Structures are given as C-alpha cells and as structure tokens.
CSV table of C-alpha atoms and ligand atoms in Angstrom, one decimal:
chain,number,residue,atom,x,y,z
A,1,UNK,CA,75.9,385.3,122.5
A,2,UNK,CA,74.5,381.8,123.4
A,3,UNK,CA,72.9,380.1,120.4
A,4,UNK,CA,69.1,379.3,120.7
A,5,UNK,CA,68.8,376.8,117.9
A,6,UNK,CA,70.9,373.7,117.9
A,7,UNK,CA,71.3,370.4,115.7
A,8,UNK,CA,69.2,367.5,116.6
A,9,UNK,CA,70.8,364.5,118.6
A,10,UNK,CA,70.6,362.6,115.3
A,11,UNK,CA,72.6,365.3,113.5
A,12,UNK,CA,75.2,365.6,116.4
A,13,UNK,CA,75.6,361.6,116.6
A,14,UNK,CA,76.1,361.5,112.7
A,15,UNK,CA,78.6,364.3,113.0
A,16,UNK,CA,80.5,362.7,116.0
A,17,UNK,CA,80.6,359.5,113.9
A,18,UNK,CA,81.9,361.3,110.8
A,19,UNK,CA,78.9,360.1,108.8
A,20,UNK,CA,77.8,363.5,107.4
A,21,UNK,CA,78.8,364.8,104.0
A,22,UNK,CA,81.7,366.9,104.6
A,23,UNK,CA,79.8,370.0,103.4
A,24,UNK,CA,77.0,369.4,105.9
A,25,UNK,CA,79.8,368.5,108.5
A,26,UNK,CA,81.3,371.9,108.0
A,27,UNK,CA,77.9,373.7,108.6
A,28,UNK,CA,77.4,371.6,111.9
A,29,UNK,CA,81.0,372.3,112.9
A,30,UNK,CA,80.5,376.1,112.4
A,31,UNK,CA,77.7,376.0,115.0
A,32,UNK,CA,79.7,373.7,117.3
A,33,UNK,CA,82.6,376.2,117.4
A,34,UNK,CA,80.1,379.0,118.5
A,35,UNK,CA,78.1,376.7,121.0
A,36,UNK,CA,79.5,375.5,124.3
A,37,UNK,CA,76.3,373.4,125.0
A,38,UNK,CA,76.8,371.3,121.6
A,39,UNK,CA,80.5,370.9,122.4
A,40,UNK,CA,79.5,369.3,125.8
A,41,UNK,CA,76.8,367.1,124.0
A,42,UNK,CA,79.3,366.1,121.4
A,43,UNK,CA,81.9,365.1,123.9
A,44,UNK,CA,79.1,362.8,125.5
A,45,UNK,CA,78.6,361.1,122.0
A,46,UNK,CA,82.3,360.7,121.5
A,47,UNK,CA,82.7,359.0,125.0
A,48,UNK,CA,79.7,356.8,124.3
A,49,UNK,CA,81.2,355.6,121.0
A,50,UNK,CA,84.5,355.2,122.8
A,51,UNK,CA,82.8,352.9,125.4
A,52,UNK,CA,81.1,350.9,122.5
A,53,UNK,CA,84.8,350.3,121.1
A,54,UNK,CA,86.1,349.3,124.5
A,55,UNK,CA,83.3,346.8,124.8
A,56,UNK,CA,84.4,345.0,121.6
A,57,UNK,CA,86.4,341.8,122.1
A,58,UNK,CA,90.0,342.3,122.4
A,59,UNK,CA,91.9,341.5,119.2
A,60,UNK,CA,95.3,339.8,119.1
A,61,UNK,CA,98.2,342.2,119.0
A,62,UNK,CA,100.4,342.4,116.0
A,63,UNK,CA,104.1,341.3,116.7
A,64,UNK,CA,105.2,344.8,116.1
A,65,UNK,CA,102.4,346.6,118.0
A,66,UNK,CA,104.8,348.2,120.4
A,67,UNK,CA,107.1,349.5,117.5
A,68,UNK,CA,104.0,350.9,115.8
A,69,UNK,CA,102.9,352.6,119.0
A,70,UNK,CA,106.2,354.4,119.5
A,71,UNK,CA,106.2,355.5,115.9
A,72,UNK,CA,102.8,357.0,116.4
A,73,UNK,CA,104.0,358.7,119.5
A,74,UNK,CA,106.7,360.3,117.6
A,75,UNK,CA,104.2,361.6,115.1
A,76,UNK,CA,102.1,363.0,118.0
A,77,UNK,CA,105.2,365.0,119.4
A,78,UNK,CA,105.2,367.1,116.3
A,79,UNK,CA,104.9,370.9,117.0
A,80,UNK,CA,101.4,371.8,118.0
A,81,UNK,CA,99.6,373.4,115.0
A,82,UNK,CA,99.1,377.1,115.2
A,83,UNK,CA,95.3,377.8,116.1
A,84,UNK,CA,93.9,380.3,113.8
A,85,UNK,CA,91.5,382.5,115.7
A,86,UNK,CA,90.0,384.5,113.1
A,87,UNK,CA,86.2,384.4,112.8
A,88,UNK,CA,85.1,381.5,110.6
A,89,UNK,CA,84.0,383.7,107.7
A,90,UNK,CA,87.6,384.8,107.3
A,91,UNK,CA,88.9,381.2,107.4
A,92,UNK,CA,86.6,379.7,104.8
A,93,UNK,CA,88.1,379.0,101.4
A,94,UNK,CA,85.6,381.2,99.5
A,95,UNK,CA,85.3,381.4,95.9
A,96,UNK,CA,84.8,384.8,94.1
A,97,UNK,CA,81.7,386.7,95.2
A,98,UNK,CA,78.8,386.4,92.8
A,99,UNK,CA,76.5,389.5,93.2
A,100,UNK,CA,72.8,388.6,92.9
A,101,UNK,CA,71.1,392.0,93.6
A,102,UNK,CA,72.2,395.1,95.6
A,103,UNK,CA,73.5,394.0,98.9
A,104,UNK,CA,73.1,390.3,98.1
A,105,UNK,CA,76.0,388.0,97.2
A,106,UNK,CA,76.9,384.4,97.4
A,107,UNK,CA,80.2,382.6,97.3
A,108,UNK,CA,80.8,379.0,97.1
A,109,UNK,CA,83.0,377.3,99.7
A,110,UNK,CA,85.8,375.2,98.1
A,111,UNK,CA,85.5,372.4,100.4
A,112,UNK,CA,84.9,368.6,99.5
A,113,UNK,CA,81.3,367.7,99.2
A,114,UNK,CA,79.2,365.2,97.4
A,115,UNK,CA,78.6,366.1,93.7
A,116,UNK,CA,74.9,367.0,94.0
A,117,UNK,CA,75.4,369.1,97.2
A,118,UNK,CA,76.3,372.8,97.4
A,119,UNK,CA,78.2,374.4,100.1
A,120,UNK,CA,78.1,378.3,100.0
A,121,UNK,CA,77.9,381.6,102.0
A,122,UNK,CA,75.2,383.8,101.4
A,123,UNK,CA,75.4,387.6,102.5
A,124,UNK,CA,72.2,389.5,102.6
A,125,UNK,CA,72.3,393.1,103.3
A,126,UNK,CA,69.9,394.8,106.1
A,127,UNK,CA,66.3,395.1,105.0
A,128,UNK,CA,66.6,392.6,102.2
A,129,UNK,CA,64.1,390.0,101.7
A,130,UNK,CA,65.0,386.5,100.2
A,131,UNK,CA,62.7,384.5,97.8
A,132,UNK,CA,60.1,382.3,99.2
A,133,UNK,CA,61.2,378.9,98.6
A,134,UNK,CA,60.9,375.2,99.4
A,135,UNK,CA,63.8,372.6,99.3
A,136,UNK,CA,64.4,369.5,97.0
A,137,UNK,CA,66.4,367.9,100.0
A,138,UNK,CA,68.1,368.6,103.2
A,139,UNK,CA,69.4,372.0,104.0
A,140,UNK,CA,71.6,372.9,107.0
A,141,UNK,CA,72.4,376.5,107.8
A,142,UNK,CA,74.7,378.1,110.3
A,143,UNK,CA,74.4,382.0,111.0
A,144,UNK,CA,77.8,383.4,111.0
A,145,UNK,CA,76.8,387.2,111.4
A,146,UNK,CA,73.7,389.3,111.8
A,147,UNK,CA,70.2,387.7,112.0
A,148,UNK,CA,67.3,386.6,110.0
A,149,UNK,CA,63.7,385.6,110.9
A,150,UNK,CA,61.4,383.1,109.2
A,151,UNK,CA,58.3,381.1,109.9
A,152,UNK,CA,60.3,379.2,112.6
A,153,UNK,CA,61.5,382.2,114.5
A,154,UNK,CA,64.7,384.4,114.9
A,155,UNK,CA,68.1,383.0,114.0
A,156,UNK,CA,71.1,384.8,115.2
A,157,UNK,CA,74.8,384.5,115.0
A,158,UNK,CA,75.8,380.9,116.0
A,159,UNK,CA,72.2,379.6,115.5
A,160,UNK,CA,71.7,376.2,113.3
A,161,UNK,CA,68.7,375.5,111.2
A,162,UNK,CA,67.9,372.3,109.3
A,163,UNK,CA,65.3,372.4,106.5
A,164,UNK,CA,63.9,369.7,104.4
A,165,UNK,CA,61.4,369.4,101.6
A,166,UNK,CA,58.5,370.0,104.1
A,167,UNK,CA,59.7,373.6,105.0
A,168,UNK,CA,58.6,376.5,102.8
A,169,UNK,CA,59.8,379.6,104.0
A,170,UNK,CA,60.9,383.2,103.2
A,171,UNK,CA,63.7,384.3,105.4
A,172,UNK,CA,64.0,388.2,105.9
A,173,UNK,CA,67.2,389.8,107.5
A,174,UNK,CA,66.5,391.0,111.0
A,175,UNK,CA,68.1,394.2,112.6
A,176,UNK,CA,70.3,396.7,110.8
A,177,UNK,CA,73.4,394.4,110.1
A,178,UNK,CA,74.0,392.3,107.1
A,179,UNK,CA,73.1,388.6,107.5
A,180,UNK,CA,75.8,386.1,106.6
A,181,UNK,CA,75.1,382.3,106.7
A,182,UNK,CA,76.9,379.3,105.8
A,183,UNK,CA,74.6,376.7,103.9
A,184,UNK,CA,75.0,373.1,102.8
A,185,UNK,CA,72.2,372.2,100.3
A,186,UNK,CA,71.2,368.9,98.9
A,187,UNK,CA,69.7,369.2,95.3
A,188,UNK,CA,68.1,372.4,94.1
A,189,UNK,CA,66.1,375.1,95.9
A,190,UNK,CA,62.7,375.5,94.4
A,191,UNK,CA,61.8,379.2,94.4
A,192,UNK,CA,58.1,380.1,94.2
A,193,UNK,CA,57.2,382.7,91.5
A,194,UNK,CA,59.0,384.5,88.7
A,195,UNK,CA,60.9,387.0,91.2
A,196,UNK,CA,61.9,384.0,93.3
A,197,UNK,CA,63.4,382.1,90.3
A,198,UNK,CA,65.3,385.3,89.3
A,199,UNK,CA,66.7,385.7,92.9
A,200,UNK,CA,67.5,382.1,93.0
A,201,UNK,CA,70.2,382.6,90.2
A,202,UNK,CA,72.6,381.7,93.2
A,203,UNK,CA,71.3,378.1,93.3
A,204,UNK,CA,74.0,377.7,90.4
A,205,UNK,CA,76.9,378.4,92.9
B,1,LIG,ZN1,74.3,374.0,119.9
C-alpha cells in the first residue's frame, strides 16, 4: 500500500542531517522503510548536502591520508550484514507489554532517546476508541499495522502523523484489524476527562 500521509520537508531534512532525537528518527525511519516516495525525497536531500560539502574549500591532506583511506577500504570489505526482512514490529526491541484495557497494550521501545521523550508501540484492538487528548510537545507516529481515523483523516499502515500542542484529537481504530502504531512523544500527553486520564496510564511507559 502506498502511504498517503508523509513527513514534511523540514522533518525529512532534519532526518537526513541526523538532527532528530533518535526516538523521533526511528519513527520517521519506519515510515521511510514503507514509503518509496520518501526514500526518493531523502536521496535528494542527501545529494544536496553532499553538494554543499563538495562546495567547501579543500582542506590540506594529512601526510598519512592514503594509508588512512586504505584502512577504511579494508573495513568496508567486511562481509555484508545480513538484512533482516521481518516486519519492523518484529524487529523493534520491545519491553514487556503493559495491558491498559481489553485489547489495548503499550510497550516501550528500548532505543536511545532524550530523557523527557518516550518511544513506544501502542496496540489498540478493533472497535476500541482511545482517549481524546492534547499534546505537551511534538509527537510523531507511524502506523505499522491496521488503521485509525481522527479529525485529520484516515491513517493506514505506513502513514506518518506529526502532532503538536495545537492538535486535540481522538483517534479511533478503523476496520476490523487491530491498529499498531510506533510513537515518539515529547513530554506528557494531556488526556481530557477522568476516563481519558485513566486510559492514559500508558503515558508512563
Ligand atoms: Zn512518505
């Protein structure tokens, strides 16, 4: 399926430059893995930054530059890594599932990230609503399986969503399959109402 919702150019450029928090970078990378269009855009950003580097004035070569280059080539000739072709959800280093409600679980992704950020997978069974909430900061999400719908539209496997503190939404699972999403969240989600606060126990992953 071709994703319909993509990261903005700003987000892709920051990703290409390695400027995103690794947790947020993981969520963008999950989308890129499923999106040929963004892989092409990303190569254009990488080519542009390569040209910018090439435009810099040439630096004097170190006396042992040639030896250094040879030793780097030796390193490159190491056996090619085995490519793991399992779906991303099976490759992520997930902590133990924490059940929030019937059909709803959350699991932290054990990946490096800034102290105040959280990176997690949320599984919501078919027909289950989530709590209406706003955001304390930025939130990136890539749908890994299934689909959800919110005020911004339908998000299916591969789709990317970025939210900020201006967005208040209540995602609902669409279709008869469970929806599994990978999130990186800055700060705490702010749930609306008592039920929302209860459901948002998973804010503690
Ligand atoms: Zn894309």
